[in-house]
PDB file of C-alpha atoms and ligand atoms in Angstrom:
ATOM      1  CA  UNK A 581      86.292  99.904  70.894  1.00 46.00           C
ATOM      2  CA  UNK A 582      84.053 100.212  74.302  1.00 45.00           C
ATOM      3  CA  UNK A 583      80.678 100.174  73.455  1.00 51.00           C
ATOM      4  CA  UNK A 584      79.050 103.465  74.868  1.00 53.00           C
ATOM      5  CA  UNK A 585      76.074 102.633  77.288  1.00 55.00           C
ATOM      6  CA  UNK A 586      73.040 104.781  76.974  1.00 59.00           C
ATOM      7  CA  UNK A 587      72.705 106.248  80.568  1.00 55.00           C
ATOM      8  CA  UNK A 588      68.777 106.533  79.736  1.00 63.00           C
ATOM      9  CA  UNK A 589      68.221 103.313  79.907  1.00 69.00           C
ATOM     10  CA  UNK A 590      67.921 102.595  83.512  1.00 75.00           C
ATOM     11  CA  UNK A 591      67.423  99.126  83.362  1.00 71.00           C
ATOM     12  CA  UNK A 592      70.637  98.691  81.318  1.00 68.00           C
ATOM     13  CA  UNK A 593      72.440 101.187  84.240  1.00 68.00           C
ATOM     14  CA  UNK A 594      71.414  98.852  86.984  1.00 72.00           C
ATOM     15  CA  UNK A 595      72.552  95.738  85.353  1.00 68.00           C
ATOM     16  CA  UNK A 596      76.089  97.411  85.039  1.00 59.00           C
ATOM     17  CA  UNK A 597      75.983  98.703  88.495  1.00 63.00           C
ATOM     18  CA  UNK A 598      75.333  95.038  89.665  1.00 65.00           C
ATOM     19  CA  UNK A 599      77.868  93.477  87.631  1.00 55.00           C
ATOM     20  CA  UNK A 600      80.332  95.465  89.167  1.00 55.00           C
ATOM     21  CA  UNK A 601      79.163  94.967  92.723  1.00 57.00           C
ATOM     22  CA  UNK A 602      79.176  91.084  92.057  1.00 52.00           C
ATOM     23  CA  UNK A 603      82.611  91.014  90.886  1.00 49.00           C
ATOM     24  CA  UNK A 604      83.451  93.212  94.219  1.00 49.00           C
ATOM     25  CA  UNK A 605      84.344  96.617  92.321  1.00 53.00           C
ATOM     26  CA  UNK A 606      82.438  98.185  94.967  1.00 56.00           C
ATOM     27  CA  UNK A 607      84.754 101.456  95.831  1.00 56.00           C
ATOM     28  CA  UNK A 608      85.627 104.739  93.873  1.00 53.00           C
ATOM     29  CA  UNK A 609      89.427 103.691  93.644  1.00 55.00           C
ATOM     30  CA  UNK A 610      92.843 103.773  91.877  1.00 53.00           C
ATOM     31  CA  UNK A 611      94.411 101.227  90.356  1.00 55.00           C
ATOM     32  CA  UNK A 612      97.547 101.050  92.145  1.00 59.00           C
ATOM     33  CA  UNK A 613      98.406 101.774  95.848  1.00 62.00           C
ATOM     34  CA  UNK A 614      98.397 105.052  96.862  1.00 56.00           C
ATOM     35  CA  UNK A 615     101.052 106.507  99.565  1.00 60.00           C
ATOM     36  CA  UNK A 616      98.963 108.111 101.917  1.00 51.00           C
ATOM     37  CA  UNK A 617     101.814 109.043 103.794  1.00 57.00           C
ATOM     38  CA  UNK A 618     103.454 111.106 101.426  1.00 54.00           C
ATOM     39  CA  UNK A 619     100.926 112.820 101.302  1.00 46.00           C
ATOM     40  CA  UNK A 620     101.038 114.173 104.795  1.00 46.00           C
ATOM     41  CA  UNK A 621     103.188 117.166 104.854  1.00 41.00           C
ATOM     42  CA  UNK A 622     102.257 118.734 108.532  1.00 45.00           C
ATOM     43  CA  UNK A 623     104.318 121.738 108.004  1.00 49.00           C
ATOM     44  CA  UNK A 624     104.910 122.773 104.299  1.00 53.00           C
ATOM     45  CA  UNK A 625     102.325 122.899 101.723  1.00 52.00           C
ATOM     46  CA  UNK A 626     102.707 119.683  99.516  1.00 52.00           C
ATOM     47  CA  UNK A 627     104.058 120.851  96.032  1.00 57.00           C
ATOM     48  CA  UNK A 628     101.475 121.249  93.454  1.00 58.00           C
ATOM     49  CA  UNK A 629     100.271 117.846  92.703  1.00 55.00           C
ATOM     50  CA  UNK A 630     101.637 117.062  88.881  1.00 53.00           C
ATOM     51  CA  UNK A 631      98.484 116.560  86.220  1.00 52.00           C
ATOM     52  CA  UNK A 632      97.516 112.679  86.063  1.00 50.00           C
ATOM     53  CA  UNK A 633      96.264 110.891  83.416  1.00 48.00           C
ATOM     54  CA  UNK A 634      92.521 110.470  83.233  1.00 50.00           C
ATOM     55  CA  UNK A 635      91.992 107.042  83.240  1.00 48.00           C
ATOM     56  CA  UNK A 636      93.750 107.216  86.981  1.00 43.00           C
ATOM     57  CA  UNK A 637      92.640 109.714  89.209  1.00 41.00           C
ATOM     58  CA  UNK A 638      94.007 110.258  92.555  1.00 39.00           C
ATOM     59  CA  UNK A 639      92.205 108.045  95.545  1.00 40.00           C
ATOM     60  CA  UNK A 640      90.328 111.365  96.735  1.00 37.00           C
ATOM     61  CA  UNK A 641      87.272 109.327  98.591  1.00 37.00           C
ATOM     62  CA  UNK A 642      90.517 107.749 100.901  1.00 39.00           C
ATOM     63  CA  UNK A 643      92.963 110.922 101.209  1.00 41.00           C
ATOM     64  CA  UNK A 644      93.291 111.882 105.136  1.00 44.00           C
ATOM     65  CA  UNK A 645      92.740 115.747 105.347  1.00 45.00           C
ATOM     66  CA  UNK A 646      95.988 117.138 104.769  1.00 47.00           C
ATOM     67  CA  UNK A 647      95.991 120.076 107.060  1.00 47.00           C
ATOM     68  CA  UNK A 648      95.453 117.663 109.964  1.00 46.00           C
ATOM     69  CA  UNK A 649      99.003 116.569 110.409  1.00 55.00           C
ATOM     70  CA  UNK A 650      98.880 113.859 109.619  1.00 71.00           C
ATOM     71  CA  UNK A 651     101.560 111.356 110.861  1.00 85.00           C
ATOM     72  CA  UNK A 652     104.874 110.406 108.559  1.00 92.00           C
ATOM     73  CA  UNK A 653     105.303 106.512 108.662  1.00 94.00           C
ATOM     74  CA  UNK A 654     108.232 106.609 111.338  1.00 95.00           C
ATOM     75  CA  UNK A 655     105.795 108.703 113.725  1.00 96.00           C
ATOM     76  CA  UNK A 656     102.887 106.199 112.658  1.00 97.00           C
ATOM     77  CA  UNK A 657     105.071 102.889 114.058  1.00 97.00           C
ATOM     78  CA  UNK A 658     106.507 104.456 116.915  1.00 98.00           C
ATOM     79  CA  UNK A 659     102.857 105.331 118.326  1.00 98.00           C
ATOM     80  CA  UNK A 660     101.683 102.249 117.229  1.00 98.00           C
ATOM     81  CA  UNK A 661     104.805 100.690 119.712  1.00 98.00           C
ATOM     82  CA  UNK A 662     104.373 102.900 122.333  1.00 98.00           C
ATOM     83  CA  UNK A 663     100.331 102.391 122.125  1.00 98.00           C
ATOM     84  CA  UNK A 664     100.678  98.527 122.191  1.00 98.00           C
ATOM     85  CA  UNK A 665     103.407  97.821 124.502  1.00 98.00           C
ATOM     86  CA  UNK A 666     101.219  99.917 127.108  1.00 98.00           C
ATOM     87  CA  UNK A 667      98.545  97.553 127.126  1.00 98.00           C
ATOM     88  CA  UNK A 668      98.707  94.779 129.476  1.00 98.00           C
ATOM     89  CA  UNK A 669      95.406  93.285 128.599  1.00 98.00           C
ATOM     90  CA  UNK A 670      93.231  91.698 125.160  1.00 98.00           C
ATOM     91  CA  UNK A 671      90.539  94.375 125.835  1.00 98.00           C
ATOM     92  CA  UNK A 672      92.846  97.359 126.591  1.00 98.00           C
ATOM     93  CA  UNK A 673      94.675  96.169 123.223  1.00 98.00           C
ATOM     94  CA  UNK A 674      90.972  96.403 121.698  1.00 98.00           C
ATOM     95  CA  UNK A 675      90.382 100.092 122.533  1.00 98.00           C
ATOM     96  CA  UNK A 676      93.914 101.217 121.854  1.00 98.00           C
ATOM     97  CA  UNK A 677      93.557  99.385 117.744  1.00 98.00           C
ATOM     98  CA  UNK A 678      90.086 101.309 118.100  1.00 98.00           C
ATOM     99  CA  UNK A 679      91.443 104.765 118.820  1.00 98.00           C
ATOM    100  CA  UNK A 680      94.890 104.731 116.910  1.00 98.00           C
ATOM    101  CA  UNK A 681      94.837 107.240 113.662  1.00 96.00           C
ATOM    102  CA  UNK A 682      98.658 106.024 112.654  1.00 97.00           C
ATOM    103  CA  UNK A 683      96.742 104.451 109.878  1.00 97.00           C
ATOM    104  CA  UNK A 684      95.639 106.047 107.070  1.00 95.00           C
ATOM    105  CA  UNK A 685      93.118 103.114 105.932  1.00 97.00           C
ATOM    106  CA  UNK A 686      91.069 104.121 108.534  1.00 97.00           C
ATOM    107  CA  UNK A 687      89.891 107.065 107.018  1.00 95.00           C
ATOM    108  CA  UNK A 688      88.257 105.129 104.381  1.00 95.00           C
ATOM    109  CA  UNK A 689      86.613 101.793 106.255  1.00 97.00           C
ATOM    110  CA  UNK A 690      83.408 101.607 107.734  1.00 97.00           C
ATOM    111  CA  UNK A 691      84.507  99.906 111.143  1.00 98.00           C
ATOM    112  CA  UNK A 692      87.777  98.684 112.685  1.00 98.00           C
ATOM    113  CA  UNK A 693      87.939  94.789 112.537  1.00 98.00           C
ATOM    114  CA  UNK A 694      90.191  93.841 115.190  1.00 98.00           C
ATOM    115  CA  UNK A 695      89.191  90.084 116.321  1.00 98.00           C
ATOM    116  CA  UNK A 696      86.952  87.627 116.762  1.00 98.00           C
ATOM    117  CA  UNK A 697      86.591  84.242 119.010  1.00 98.00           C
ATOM    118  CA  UNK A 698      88.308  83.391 122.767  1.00 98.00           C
ATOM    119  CA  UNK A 699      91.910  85.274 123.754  1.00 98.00           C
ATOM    120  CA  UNK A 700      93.687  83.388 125.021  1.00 97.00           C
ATOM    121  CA  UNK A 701      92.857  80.301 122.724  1.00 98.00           C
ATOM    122  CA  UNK A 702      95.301  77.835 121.942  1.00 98.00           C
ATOM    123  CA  UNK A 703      95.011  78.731 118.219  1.00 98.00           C
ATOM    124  CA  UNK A 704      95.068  81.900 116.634  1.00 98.00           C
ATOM    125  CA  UNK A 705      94.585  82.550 113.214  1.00 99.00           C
ATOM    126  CA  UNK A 706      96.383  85.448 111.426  1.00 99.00           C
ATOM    127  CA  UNK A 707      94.276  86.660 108.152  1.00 98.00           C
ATOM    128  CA  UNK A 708      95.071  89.461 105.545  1.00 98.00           C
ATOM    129  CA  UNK A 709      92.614  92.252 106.161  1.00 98.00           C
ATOM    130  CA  UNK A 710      88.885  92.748 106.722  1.00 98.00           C
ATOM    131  CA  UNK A 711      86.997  92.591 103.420  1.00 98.00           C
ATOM    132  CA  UNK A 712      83.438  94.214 102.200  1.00 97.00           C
ATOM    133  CA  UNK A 713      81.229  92.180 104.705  1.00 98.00           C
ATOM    134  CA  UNK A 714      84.180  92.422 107.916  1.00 98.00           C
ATOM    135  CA  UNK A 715      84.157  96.095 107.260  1.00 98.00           C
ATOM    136  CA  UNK A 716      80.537  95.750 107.415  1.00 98.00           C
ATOM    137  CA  UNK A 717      80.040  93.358 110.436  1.00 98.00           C
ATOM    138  CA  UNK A 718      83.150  94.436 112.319  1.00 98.00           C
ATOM    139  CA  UNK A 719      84.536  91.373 113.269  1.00 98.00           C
ATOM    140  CA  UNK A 720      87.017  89.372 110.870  1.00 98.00           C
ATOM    141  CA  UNK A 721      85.915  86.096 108.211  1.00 98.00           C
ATOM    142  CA  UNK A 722      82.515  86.663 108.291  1.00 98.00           C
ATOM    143  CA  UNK A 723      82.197  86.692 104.403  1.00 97.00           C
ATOM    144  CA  UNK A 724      82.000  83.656 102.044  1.00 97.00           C
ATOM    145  CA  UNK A 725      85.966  83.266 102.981  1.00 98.00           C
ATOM    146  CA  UNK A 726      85.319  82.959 106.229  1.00 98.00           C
ATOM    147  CA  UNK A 727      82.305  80.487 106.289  1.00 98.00           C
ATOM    148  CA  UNK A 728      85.013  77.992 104.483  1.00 98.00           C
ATOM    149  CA  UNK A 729      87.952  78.982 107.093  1.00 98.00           C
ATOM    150  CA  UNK A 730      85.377  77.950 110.027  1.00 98.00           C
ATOM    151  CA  UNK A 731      84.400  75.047 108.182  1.00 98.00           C
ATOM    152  CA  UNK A 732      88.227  74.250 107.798  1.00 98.00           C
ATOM    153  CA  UNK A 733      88.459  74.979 111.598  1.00 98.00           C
ATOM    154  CA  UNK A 734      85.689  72.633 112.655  1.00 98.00           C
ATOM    155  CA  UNK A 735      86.887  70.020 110.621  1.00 97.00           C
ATOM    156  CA  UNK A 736      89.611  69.773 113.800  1.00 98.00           C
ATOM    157  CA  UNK A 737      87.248  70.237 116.561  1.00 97.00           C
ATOM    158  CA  UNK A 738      87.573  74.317 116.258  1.00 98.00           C
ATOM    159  CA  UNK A 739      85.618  77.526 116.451  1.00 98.00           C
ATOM    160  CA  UNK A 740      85.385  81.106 117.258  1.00 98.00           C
ATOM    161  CA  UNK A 741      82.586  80.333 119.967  1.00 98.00           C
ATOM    162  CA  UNK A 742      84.904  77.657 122.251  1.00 98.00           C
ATOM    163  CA  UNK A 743      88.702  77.457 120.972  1.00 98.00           C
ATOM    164  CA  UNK A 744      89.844  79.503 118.274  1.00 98.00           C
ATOM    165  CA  UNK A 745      90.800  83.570 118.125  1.00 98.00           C
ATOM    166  CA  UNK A 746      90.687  84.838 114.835  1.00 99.00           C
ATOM    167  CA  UNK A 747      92.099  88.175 113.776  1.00 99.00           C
ATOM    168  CA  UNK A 748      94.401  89.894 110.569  1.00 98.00           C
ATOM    169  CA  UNK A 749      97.517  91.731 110.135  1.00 98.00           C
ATOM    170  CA  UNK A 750      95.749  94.907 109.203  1.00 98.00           C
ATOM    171  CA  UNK A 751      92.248  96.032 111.124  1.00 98.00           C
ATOM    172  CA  UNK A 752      90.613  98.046 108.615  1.00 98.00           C
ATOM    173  CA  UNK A 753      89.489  97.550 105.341  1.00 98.00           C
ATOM    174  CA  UNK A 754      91.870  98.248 102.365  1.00 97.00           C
ATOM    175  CA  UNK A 755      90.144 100.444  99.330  1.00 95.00           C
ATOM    176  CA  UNK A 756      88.752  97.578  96.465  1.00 93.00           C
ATOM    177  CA  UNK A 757      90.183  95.185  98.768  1.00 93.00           C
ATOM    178  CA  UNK A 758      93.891  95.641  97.570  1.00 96.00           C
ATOM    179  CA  UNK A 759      96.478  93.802  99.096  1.00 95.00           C
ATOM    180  CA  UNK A 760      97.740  96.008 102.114  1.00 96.00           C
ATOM    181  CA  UNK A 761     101.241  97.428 101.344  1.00 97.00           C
ATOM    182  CA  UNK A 762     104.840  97.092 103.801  1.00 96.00           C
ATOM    183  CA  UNK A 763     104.176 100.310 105.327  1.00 96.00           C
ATOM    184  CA  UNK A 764     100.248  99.661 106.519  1.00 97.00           C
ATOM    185  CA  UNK A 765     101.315  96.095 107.495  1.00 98.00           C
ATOM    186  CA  UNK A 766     104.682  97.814 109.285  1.00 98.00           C
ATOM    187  CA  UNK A 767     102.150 100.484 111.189  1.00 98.00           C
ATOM    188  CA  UNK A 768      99.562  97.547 112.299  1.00 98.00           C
ATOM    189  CA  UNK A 769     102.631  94.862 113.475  1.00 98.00           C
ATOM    190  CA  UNK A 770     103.320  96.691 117.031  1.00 98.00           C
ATOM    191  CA  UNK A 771      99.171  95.490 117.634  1.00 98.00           C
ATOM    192  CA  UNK A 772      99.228  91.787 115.959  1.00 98.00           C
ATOM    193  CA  UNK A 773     102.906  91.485 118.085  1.00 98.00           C
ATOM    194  CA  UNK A 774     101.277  92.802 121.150  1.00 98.00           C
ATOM    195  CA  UNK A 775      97.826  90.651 120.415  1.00 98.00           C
ATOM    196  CA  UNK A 776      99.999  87.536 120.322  1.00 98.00           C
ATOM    197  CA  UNK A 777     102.245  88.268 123.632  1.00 98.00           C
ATOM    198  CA  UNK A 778      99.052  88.899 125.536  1.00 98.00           C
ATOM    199  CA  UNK A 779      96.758  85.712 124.329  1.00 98.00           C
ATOM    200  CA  UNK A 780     100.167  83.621 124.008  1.00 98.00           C
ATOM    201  CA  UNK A 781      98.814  80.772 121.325  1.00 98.00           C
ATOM    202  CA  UNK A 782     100.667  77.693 121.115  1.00 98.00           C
ATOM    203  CA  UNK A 783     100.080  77.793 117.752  1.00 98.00           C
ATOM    204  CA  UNK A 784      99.643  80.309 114.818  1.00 98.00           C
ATOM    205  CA  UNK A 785      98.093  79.397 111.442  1.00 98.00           C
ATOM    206  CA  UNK A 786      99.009  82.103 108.603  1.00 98.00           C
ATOM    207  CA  UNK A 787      96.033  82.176 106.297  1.00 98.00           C
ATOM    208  CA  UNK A 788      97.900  83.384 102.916  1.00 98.00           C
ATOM    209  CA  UNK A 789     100.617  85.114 101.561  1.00 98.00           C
ATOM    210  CA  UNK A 790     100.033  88.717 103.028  1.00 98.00           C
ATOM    211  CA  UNK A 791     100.677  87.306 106.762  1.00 98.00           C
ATOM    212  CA  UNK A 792     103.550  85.311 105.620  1.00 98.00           C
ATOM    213  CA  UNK A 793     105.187  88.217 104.496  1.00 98.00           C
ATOM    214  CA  UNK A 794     104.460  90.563 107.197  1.00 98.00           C
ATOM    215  CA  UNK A 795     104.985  88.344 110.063  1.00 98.00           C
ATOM    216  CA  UNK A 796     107.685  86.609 108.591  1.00 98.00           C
ATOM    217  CA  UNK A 797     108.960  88.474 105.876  1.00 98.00           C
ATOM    218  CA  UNK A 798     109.182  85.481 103.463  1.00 98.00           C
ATOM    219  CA  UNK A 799     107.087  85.526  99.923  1.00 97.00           C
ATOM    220  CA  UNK A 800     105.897  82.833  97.909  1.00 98.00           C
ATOM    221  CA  UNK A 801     103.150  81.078  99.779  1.00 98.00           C
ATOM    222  CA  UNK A 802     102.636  77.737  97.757  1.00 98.00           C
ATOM    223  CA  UNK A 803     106.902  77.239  98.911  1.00 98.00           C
ATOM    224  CA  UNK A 804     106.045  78.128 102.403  1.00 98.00           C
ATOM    225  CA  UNK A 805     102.692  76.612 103.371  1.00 98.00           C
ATOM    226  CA  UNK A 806     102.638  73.493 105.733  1.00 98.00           C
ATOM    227  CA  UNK A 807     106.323  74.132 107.474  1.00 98.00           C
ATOM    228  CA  UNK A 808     106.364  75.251 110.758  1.00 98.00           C
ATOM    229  CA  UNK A 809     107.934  78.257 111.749  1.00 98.00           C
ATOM    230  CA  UNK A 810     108.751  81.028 114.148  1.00 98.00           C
ATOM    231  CA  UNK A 811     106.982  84.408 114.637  1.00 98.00           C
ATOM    232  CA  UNK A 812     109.352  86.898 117.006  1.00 98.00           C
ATOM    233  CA  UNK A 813     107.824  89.158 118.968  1.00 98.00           C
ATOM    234  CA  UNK A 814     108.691  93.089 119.862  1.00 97.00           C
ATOM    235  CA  UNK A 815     109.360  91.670 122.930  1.00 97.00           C
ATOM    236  CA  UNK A 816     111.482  88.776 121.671  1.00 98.00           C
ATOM    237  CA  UNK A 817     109.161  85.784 122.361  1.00 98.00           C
ATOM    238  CA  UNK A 818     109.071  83.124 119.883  1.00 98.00           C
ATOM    239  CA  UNK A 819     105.921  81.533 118.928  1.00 98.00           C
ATOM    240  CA  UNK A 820     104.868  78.531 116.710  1.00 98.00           C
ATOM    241  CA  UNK A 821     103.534  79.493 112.976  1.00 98.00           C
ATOM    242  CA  UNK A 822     102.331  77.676 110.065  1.00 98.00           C
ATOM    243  CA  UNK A 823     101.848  78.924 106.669  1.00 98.00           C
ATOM    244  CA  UNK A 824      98.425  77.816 105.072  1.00 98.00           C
ATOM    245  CA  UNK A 825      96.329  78.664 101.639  1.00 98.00           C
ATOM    246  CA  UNK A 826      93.475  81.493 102.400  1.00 98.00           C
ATOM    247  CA  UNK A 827      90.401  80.225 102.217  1.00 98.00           C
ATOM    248  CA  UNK A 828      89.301  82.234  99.468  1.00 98.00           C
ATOM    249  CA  UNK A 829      92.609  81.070  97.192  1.00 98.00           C
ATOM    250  CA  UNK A 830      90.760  78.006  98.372  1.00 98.00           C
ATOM    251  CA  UNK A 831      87.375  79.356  96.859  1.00 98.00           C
ATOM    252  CA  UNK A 832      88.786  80.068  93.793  1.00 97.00           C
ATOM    253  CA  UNK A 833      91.378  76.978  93.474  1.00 97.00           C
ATOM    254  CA  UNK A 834      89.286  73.820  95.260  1.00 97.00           C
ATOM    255  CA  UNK A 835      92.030  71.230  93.963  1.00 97.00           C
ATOM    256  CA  UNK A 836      94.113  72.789  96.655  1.00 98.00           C
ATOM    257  CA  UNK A 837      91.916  71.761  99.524  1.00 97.00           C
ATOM    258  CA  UNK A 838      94.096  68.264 100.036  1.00 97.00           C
ATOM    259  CA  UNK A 839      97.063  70.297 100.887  1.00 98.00           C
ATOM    260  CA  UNK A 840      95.021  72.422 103.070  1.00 98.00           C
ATOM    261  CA  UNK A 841      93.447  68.985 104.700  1.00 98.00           C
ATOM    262  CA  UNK A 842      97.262  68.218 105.256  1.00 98.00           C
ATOM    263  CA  UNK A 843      98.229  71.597 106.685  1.00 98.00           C
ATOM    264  CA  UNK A 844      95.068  71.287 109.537  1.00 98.00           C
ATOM    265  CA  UNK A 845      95.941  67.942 110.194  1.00 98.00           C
ATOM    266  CA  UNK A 846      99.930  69.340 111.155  1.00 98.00           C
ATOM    267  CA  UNK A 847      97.910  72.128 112.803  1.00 98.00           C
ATOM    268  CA  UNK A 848      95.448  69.983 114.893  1.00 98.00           C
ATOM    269  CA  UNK A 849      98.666  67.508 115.983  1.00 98.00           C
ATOM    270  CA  UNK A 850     100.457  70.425 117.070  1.00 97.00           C
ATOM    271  CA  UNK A 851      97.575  71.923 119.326  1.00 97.00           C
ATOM    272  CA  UNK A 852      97.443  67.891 120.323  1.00 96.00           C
ATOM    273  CA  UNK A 853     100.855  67.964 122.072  1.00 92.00           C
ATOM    274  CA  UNK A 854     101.714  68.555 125.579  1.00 64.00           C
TER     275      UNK A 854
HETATM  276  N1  LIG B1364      90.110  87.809 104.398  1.00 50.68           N
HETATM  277  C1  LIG B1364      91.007  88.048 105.388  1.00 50.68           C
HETATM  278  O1  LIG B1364      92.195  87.820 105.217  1.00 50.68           O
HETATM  279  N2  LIG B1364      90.551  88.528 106.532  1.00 50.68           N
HETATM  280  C2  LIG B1364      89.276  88.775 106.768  1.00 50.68           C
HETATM  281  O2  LIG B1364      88.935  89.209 107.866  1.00 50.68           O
HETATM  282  C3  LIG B1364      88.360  88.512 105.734  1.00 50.68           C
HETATM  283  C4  LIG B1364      88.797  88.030 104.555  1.00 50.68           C
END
């Protein structure tokens, strides 16, 4: 049986709180996924929601306001197309991620995170989704993930300040830092397609399983890292990509840093070619 905490004791309240902040539950959040989409109904009321069980309320901190008409998830990728194929430029791209409301994980993050380092870089690096600190800071990897990833990158003569553009399949932060599901990654894709036409990288690294399956709709990560690939385009251009371990699987599994060492050295030979 749970032990029940004696809310008068302060001290003992404060300890808990911190726990939970160090082992990042740091959001008022469901368990599971929640389909914000369903959930917007434009026209008819939604049906009376059915009761849930207690120990799993419903996301309300993250639910978009339902009589704002909210876009379904066809409407949400076709004006995520039409906003990104009008932009003929990295900072026009910038604003239009900015101002787009096709995603319903906006409503919940603290900033947009859309990139960080030089467009137009030889090397761009495609991460998951902006974490506690990105949402934060605004910019993507600046948390204890990212100090390894630009440790990783200067190990081959990279970083954000000279040669590298860093940036994530989804630009704003997911509730307790859940993996993002098909349909957010499928809404933010017209942007990271558009992002990579416009800064044309001759190559892509994949930090982790989340980019290898949206970009290139293959699972299984520890398969798929260190082969080179190729990323299509909405527009049909084909661009180098290679699979790698996040840094923070890195974090948590350090044996794996030799195959990581192996996957920047194919990385920094690749970049090395004429
Ligand atoms: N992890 C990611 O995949 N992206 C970030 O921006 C931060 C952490």
């Amino acid at each position: 049986m749970v032990p029940v905490m004696d809310i008068s004791d302060q001290d003992a309240a404060r300890a808990v709180l911190r726990w939970y902040a160090d082992m990042g539950v740091d959001e008022a959040t469901a368990t599971s996924p929640a389909d914000y989409y369903a959930w917007s109904a434009p026209k008819a009321p939604p049906p009376a929601a059915p009761a849930r069980p207690r120990a799993e309320p419903a996301p309300k901190l993250f639910r978009p306001d339902p009589d704002a008409g909210a876009m379904s998830a066809d409407e949400a990728i076709g004006a995520a197309e039409k906003a990104a194929s009008a932009c003929d430029s990295y900072e026009a791209l910038e604003a239009a991620v900015a101002s787009f409301e096709g995603c319903p994980l906006k409503a919940g993050a603290t900033k947009t995170v859309f990139a960080d380092g030089v467009p137009g870089a030889d090397l761009l690096v495609i991460g998951e989704a902006p974490g506690r600190d990105e949402d934060r800071i605004g910019k993507p990897f600046v948390g204890r993930a990212g100090q390894l990833l630009d440790r990783m990158l200067a190990a081959i003569g990279r970083s954000r300040e000279e040669n590298v553009l860093i940036s994530n399949v989804i630009y704003w932060r997911p509730p307790g830092n859940r993996t993002p599901t098909p349909m957010e990654t499928a809404t933010c894709r017209p942007f990271v397609d558009r992002l990579i036409e416009l800064t044309g990288p001759k190559a892509i690294a994949l930090a982790g399983g989340a980019p290898l399956q949206a970009m290139l709709g293959v699972t299984g990560i520890m398969r798929a890292r260190g082969r080179w690939r190729e990323i299509e385009t909405a527009s049909g251009a084909r661009f180098a990509a290679l699979p790698m371990f996040h840094p923070a699987f890195l974090l948590r599994q350090p044996a794996n840093k030799r195959l990581a060492w192996a996957d920047l050295q194919a990385l920094a030979a690749r970049l090395r070619e004429g």
